[in-house]
mmCIF file of C-alpha atoms in Angstrom:
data_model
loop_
_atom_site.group_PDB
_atom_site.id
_atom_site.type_symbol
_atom_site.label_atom_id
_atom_site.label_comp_id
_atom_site.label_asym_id
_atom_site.label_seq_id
_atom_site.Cartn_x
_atom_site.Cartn_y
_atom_site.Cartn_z
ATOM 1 C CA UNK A 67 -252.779 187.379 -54.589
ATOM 2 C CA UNK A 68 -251.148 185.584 -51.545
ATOM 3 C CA UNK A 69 -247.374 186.245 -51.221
ATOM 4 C CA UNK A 70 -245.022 183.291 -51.118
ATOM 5 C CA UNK A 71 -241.544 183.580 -49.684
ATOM 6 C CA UNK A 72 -239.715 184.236 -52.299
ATOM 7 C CA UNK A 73 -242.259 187.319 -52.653
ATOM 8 C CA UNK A 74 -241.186 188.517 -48.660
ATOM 9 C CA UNK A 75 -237.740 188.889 -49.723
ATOM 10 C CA UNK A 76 -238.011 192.491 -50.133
ATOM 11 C CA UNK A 77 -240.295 192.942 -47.388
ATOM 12 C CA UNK A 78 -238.532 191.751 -44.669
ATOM 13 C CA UNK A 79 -234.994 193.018 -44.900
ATOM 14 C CA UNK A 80 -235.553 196.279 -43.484
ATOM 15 C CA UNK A 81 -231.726 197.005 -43.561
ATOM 16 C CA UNK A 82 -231.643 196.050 -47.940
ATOM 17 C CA UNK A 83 -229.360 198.895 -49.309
ATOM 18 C CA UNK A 84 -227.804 199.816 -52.799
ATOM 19 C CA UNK A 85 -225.589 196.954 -52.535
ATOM 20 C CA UNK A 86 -224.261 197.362 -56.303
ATOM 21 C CA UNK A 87 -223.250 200.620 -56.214
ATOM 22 C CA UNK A 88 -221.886 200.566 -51.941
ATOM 23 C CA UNK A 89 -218.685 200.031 -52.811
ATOM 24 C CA UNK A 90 -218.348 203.771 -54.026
ATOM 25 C CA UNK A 91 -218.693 204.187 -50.995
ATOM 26 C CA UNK A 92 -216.272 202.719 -49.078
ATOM 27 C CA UNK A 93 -213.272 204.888 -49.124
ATOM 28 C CA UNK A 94 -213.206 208.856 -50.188
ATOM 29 C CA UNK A 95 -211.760 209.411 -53.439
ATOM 30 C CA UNK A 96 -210.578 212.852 -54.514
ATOM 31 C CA UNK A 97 -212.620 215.008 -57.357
ATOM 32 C CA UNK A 98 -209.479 214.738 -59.240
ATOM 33 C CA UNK A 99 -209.715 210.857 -59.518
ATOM 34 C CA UNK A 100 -213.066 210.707 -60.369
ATOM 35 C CA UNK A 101 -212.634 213.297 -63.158
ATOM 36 C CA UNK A 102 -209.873 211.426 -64.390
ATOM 37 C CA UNK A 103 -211.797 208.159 -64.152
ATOM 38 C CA UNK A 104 -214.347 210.089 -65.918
ATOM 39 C CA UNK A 105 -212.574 211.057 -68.385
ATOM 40 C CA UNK A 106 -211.189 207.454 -69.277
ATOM 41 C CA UNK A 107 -214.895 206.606 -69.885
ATOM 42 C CA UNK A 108 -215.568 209.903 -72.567
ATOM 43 C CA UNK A 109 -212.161 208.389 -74.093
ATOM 44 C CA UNK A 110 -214.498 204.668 -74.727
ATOM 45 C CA UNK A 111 -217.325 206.487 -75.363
ATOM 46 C CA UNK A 112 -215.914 209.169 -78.114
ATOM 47 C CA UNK A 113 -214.172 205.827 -79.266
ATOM 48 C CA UNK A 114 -218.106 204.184 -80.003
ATOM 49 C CA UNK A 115 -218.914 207.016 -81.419
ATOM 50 C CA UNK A 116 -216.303 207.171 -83.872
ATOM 51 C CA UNK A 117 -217.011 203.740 -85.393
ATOM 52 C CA UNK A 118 -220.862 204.767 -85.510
ATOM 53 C CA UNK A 119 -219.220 207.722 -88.633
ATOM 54 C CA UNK A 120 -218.236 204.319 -90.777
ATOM 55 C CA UNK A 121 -220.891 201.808 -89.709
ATOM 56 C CA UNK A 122 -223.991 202.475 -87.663
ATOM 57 C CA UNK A 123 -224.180 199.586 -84.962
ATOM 58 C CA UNK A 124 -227.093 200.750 -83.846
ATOM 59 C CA UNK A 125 -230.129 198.556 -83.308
ATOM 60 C CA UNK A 126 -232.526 199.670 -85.819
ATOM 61 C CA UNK A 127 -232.301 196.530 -88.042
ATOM 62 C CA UNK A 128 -231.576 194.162 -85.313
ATOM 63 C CA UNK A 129 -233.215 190.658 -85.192
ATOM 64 C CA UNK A 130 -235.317 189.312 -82.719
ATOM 65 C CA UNK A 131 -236.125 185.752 -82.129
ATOM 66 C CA UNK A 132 -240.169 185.454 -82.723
ATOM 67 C CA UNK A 133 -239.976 183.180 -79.341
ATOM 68 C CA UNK A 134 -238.307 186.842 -77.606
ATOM 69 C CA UNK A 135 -240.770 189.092 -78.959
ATOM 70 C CA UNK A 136 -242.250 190.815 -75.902
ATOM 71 C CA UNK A 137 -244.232 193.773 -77.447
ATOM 72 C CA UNK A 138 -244.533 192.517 -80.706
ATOM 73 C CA UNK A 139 -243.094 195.865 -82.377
ATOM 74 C CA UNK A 140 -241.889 195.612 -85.993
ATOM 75 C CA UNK A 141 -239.272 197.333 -87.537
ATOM 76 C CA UNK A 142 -242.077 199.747 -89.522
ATOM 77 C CA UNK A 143 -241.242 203.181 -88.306
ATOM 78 C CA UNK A 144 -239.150 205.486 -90.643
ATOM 79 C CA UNK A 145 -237.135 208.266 -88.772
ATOM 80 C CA UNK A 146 -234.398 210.058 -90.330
ATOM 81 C CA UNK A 147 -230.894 210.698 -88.462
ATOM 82 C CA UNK A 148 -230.315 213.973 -87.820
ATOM 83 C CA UNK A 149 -227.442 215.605 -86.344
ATOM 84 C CA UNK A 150 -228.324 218.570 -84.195
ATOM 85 C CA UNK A 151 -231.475 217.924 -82.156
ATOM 86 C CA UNK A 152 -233.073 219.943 -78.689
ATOM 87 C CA UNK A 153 -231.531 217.053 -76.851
ATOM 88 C CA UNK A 154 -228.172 218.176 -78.076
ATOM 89 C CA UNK A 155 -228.843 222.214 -78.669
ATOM 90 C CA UNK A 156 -227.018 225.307 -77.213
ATOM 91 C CA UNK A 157 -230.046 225.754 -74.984
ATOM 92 C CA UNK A 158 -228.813 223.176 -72.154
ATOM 93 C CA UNK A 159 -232.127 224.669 -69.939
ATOM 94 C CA UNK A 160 -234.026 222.697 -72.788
ATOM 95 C CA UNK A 161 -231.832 220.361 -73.142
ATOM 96 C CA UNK A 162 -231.890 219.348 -69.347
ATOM 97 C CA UNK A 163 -235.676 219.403 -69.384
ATOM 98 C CA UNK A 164 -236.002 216.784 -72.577
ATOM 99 C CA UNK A 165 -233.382 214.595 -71.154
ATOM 100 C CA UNK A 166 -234.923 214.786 -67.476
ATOM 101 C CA UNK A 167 -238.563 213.824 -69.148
ATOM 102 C CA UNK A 168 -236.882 210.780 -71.040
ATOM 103 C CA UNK A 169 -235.624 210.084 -67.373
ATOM 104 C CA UNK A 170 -239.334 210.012 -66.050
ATOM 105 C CA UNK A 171 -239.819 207.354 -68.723
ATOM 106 C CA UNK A 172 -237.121 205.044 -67.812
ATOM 107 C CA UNK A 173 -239.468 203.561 -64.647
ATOM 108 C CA UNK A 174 -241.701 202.692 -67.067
ATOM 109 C CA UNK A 175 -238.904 199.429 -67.902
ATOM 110 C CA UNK A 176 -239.409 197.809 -65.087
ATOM 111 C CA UNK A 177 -242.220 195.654 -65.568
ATOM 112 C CA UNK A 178 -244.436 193.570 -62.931
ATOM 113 C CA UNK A 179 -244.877 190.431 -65.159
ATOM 114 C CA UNK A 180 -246.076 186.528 -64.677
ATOM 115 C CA UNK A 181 -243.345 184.025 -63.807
ATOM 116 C CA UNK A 182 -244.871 181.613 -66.603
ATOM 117 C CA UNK A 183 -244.712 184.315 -69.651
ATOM 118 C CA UNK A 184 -241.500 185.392 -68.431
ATOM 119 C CA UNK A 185 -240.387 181.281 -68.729
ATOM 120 C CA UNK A 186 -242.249 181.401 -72.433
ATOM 121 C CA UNK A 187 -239.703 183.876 -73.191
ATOM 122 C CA UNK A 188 -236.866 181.755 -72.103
ATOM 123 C CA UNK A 189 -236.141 184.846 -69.546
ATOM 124 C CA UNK A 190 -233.863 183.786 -66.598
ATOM 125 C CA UNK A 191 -235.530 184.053 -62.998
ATOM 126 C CA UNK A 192 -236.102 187.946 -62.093
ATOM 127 C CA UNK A 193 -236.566 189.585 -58.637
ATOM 128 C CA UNK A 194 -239.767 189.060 -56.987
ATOM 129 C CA UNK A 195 -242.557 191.662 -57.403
ATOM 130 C CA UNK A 196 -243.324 192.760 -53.597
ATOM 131 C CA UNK A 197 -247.140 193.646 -54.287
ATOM 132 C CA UNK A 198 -248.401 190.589 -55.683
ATOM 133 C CA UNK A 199 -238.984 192.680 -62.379
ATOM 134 C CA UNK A 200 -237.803 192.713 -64.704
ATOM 135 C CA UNK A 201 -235.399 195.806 -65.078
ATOM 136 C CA UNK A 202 -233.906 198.320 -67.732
ATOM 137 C CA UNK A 203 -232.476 201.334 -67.204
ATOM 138 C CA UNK A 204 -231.813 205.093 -68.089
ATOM 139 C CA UNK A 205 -228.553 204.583 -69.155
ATOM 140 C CA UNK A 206 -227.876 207.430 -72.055
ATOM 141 C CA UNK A 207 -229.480 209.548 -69.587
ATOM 142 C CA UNK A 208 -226.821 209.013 -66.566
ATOM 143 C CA UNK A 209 -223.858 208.981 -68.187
ATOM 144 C CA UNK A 210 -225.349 212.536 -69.903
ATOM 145 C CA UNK A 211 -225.683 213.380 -66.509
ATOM 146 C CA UNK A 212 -222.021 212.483 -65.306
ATOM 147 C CA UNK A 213 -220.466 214.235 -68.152
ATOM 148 C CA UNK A 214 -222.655 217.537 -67.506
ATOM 149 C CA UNK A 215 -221.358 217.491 -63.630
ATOM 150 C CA UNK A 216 -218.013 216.743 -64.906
ATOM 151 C CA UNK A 217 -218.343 219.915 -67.372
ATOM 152 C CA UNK A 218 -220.097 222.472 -65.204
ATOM 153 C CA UNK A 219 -217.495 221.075 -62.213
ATOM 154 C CA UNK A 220 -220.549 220.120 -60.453
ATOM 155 C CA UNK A 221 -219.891 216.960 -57.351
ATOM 156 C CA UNK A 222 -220.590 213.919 -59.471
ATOM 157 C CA UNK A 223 -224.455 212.905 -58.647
ATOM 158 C CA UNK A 224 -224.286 209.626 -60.224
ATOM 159 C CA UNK A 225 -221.762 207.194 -58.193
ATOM 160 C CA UNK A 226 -218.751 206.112 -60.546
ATOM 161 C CA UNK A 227 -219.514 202.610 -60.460
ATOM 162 C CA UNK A 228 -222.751 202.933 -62.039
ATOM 163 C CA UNK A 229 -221.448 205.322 -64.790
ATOM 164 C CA UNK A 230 -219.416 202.793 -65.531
ATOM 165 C CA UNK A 231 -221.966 199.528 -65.535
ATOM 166 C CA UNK A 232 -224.305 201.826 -67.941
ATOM 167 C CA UNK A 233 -220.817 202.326 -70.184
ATOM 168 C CA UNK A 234 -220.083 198.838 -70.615
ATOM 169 C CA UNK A 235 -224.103 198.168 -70.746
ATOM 170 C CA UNK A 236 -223.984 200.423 -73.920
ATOM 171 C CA UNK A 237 -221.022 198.596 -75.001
ATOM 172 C CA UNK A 238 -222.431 195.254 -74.981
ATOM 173 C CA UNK A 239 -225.879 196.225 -77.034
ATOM 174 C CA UNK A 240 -224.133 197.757 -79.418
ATOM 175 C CA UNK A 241 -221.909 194.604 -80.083
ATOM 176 C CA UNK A 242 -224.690 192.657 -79.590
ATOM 177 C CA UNK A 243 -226.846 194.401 -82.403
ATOM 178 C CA UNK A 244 -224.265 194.697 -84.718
ATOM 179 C CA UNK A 245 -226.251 196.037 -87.218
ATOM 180 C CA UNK A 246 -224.432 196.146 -90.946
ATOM 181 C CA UNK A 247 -226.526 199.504 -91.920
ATOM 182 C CA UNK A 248 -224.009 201.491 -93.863
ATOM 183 C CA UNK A 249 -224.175 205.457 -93.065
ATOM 184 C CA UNK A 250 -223.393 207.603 -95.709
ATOM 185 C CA UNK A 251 -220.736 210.887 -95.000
ATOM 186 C CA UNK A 252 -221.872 213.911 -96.751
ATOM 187 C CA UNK A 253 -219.366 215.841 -99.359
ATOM 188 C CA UNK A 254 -218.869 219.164 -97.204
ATOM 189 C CA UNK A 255 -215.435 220.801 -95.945
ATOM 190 C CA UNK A 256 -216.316 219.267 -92.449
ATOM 191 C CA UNK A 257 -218.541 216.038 -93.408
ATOM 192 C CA UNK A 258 -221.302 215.144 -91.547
ATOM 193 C CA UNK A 259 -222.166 211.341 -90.907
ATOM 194 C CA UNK A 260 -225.532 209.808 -92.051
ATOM 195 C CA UNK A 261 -227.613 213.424 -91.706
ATOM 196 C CA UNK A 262 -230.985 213.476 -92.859
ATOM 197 C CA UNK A 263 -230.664 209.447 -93.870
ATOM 198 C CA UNK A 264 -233.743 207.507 -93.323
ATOM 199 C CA UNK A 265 -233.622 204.576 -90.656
ATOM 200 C CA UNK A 266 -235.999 201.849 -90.010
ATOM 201 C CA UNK A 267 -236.749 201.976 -86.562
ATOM 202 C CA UNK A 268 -239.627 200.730 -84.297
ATOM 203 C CA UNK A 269 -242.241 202.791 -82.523
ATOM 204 C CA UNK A 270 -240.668 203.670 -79.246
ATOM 205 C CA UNK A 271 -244.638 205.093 -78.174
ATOM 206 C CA UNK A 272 -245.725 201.570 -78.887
ATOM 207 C CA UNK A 273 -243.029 200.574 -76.340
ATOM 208 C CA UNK A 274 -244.007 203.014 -74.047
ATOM 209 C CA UNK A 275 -247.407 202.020 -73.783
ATOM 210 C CA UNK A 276 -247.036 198.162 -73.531
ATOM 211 C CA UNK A 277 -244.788 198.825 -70.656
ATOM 212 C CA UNK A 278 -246.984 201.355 -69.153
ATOM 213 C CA UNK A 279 -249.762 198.508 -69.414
ATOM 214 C CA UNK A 280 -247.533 196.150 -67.264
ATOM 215 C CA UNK A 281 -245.421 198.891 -64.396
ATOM 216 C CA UNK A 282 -244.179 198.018 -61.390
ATOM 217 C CA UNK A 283 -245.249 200.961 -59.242
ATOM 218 C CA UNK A 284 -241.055 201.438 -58.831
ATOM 219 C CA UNK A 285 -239.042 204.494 -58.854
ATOM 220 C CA UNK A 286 -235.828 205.219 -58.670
ATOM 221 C CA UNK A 287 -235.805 207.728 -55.890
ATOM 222 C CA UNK A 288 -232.675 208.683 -53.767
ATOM 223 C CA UNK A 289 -230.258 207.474 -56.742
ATOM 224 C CA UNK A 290 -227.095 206.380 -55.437
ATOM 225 C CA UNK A 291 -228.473 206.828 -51.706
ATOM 226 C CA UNK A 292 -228.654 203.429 -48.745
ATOM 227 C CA UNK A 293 -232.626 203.733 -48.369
ATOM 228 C CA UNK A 294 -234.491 200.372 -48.204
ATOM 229 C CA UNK A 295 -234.849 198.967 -51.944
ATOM 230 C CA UNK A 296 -239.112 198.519 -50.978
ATOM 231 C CA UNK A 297 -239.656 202.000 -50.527
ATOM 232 C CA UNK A 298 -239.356 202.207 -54.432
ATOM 233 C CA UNK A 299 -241.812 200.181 -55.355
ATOM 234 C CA UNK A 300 -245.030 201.993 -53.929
ATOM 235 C CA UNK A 301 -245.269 204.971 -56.547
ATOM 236 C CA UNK A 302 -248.378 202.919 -57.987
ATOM 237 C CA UNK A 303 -251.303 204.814 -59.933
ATOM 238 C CA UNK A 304 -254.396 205.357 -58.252
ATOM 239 C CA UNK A 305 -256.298 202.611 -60.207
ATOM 240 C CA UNK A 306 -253.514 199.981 -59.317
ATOM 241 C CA UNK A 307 -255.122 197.014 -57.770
ATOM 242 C CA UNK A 308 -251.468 196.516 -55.512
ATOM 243 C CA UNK A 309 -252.223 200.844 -53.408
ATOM 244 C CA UNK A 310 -254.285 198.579 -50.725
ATOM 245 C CA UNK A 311 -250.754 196.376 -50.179
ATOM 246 C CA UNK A 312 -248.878 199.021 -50.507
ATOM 247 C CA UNK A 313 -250.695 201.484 -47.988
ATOM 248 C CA UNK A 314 -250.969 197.910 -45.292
ATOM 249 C CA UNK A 315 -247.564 197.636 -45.404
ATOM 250 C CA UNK A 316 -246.155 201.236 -45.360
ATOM 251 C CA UNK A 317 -248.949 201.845 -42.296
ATOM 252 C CA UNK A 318 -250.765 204.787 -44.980
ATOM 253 C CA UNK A 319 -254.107 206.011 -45.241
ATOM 254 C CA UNK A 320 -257.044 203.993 -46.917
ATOM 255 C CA UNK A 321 -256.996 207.107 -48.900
ATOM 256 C CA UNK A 322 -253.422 207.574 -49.561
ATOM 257 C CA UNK A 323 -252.261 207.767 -53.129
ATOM 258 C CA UNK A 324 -248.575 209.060 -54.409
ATOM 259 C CA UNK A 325 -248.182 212.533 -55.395
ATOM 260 C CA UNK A 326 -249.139 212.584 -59.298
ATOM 261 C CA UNK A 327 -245.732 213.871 -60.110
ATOM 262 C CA UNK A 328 -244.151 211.068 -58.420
ATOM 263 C CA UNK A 329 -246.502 208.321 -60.054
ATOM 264 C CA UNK A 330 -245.095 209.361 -63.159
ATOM 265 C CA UNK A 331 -246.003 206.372 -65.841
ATOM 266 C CA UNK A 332 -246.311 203.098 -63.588
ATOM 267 C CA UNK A 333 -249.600 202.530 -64.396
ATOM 268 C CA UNK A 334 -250.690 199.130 -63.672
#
């Protein structure tokens, strides 16, 4: 498919840069400010959480408009909440590993989709797809990584002023769901919120795989570095119909296909 201009937006600015997050950037600030920053965050955050041990506002009984439904999941899949979990364990080697695979996933959100079912869904304007976006993003997986820096006094890999968009991110879904789902406290000494209770959720594989069906061949490499914003977006499988664009533009091989660990799930 023919690019239009709006499509060569990403292809011509040779210079584009992580404009959102540059302002980190711009001055040095001491490790002790951005652990105190930090800190003001876990105080919000340990704040959500606290309200989640009276009412759970998490969306697993939210509504969705049947003119929004994208992948058409239902709220069919019973889970039960359970308090101590490998993501959460003493074994922070495991721990790490689970959290970095969920990370691998999160690429998998930005979707290459047509500008008239992306209308149909009353979804404003997105940015252009350079190979022929919408985005989500990782966030429970960087702001696990800020506070693990912060607590093995590690130099803070994520830049502030995304930790802080993801924060207020969380903030706004979870007033947004509002879900009314009472969670029960159980009678020990030290009671427990909501463990073992069963939740109505929907099948996050079934997400998976309708975004897989529709990636974007994007990754985010270099997080939180100033490298061109197009030199994301050509981690494309090797059945993608877009590798022959991609390997024109970046001057590859006809044969040249992104490492399979780097591919990851944008299958398209």
């Amino acid at each position: 498919m023919q690019l239009d201009n709006s499509h060569s937006r990403l292809l011509d600015d040779d210079n584009a840069v992580e404009r959102n997050e540059s302002g980190s950037r711009k001055k040095a600030v001491t490790w002790h400010r951005y652990s105190t920053l930090l800190m003001d965050q876990r105080r919000l955050l340990s704040l959500m959480l606290h309200l989640f041990t009276v009412i759970d506002f998490s969306p697993s009984r939210a509504v969705t408009s049947p003119d929004r439904v994208a992948a058409g999941l239902q709220y069919n899949t019973k889970l039960p909440f359970e308090w101590e979990t490998p993501y959460n364990g003493d074994d922070e080697a495991l721990a790490d590993k689970l959290w970095d695979e969920l990370g691998a996933e999160v690429d998998v959100g930005l979707l290459a989709i047509p500008n008239t079912w992306a209308l149909s869904k009353q979804l404003p304007e997105a940015q252009p797809f350079p190979w022929d976006v919408e985005k989500t993003d990782g966030k429970q997986r960087l702001i696990r990584t800020a506070y693990f820096d912060y607590r093995r006094a590690l130099n803070q890999s994520v830049p502030f002023a995304h930790i802080n968009h993801c924060l207020d991110a969380l903030r706004q879904d979870i007033i947004c769901h509002a879900d009314d789902t009472p969670r029960y406290t159980t009678t020990d000494t030290l009671p427990i919120s909501g463990l073992g209770q069963q939740r109505q959720c929907r099948d996050w594989k079934k997400l998976q795989a309708w975004a897989s069906e529709r990636g974007s061949c994007y990754r985010k490499i270099e997080e939180g570095k100033a490298i061109r914003e197009i030199e994301r977006y050509k981690y494309c499988d090797v059945r993608s119909g877009h590798l022959p664009m991609v390997r024109k533009f970046f001057g590859l091989d006809e044969d040249w296909v992104p490492p399979a660990d780097e591919r990851r799930h944008t299958r398209v």
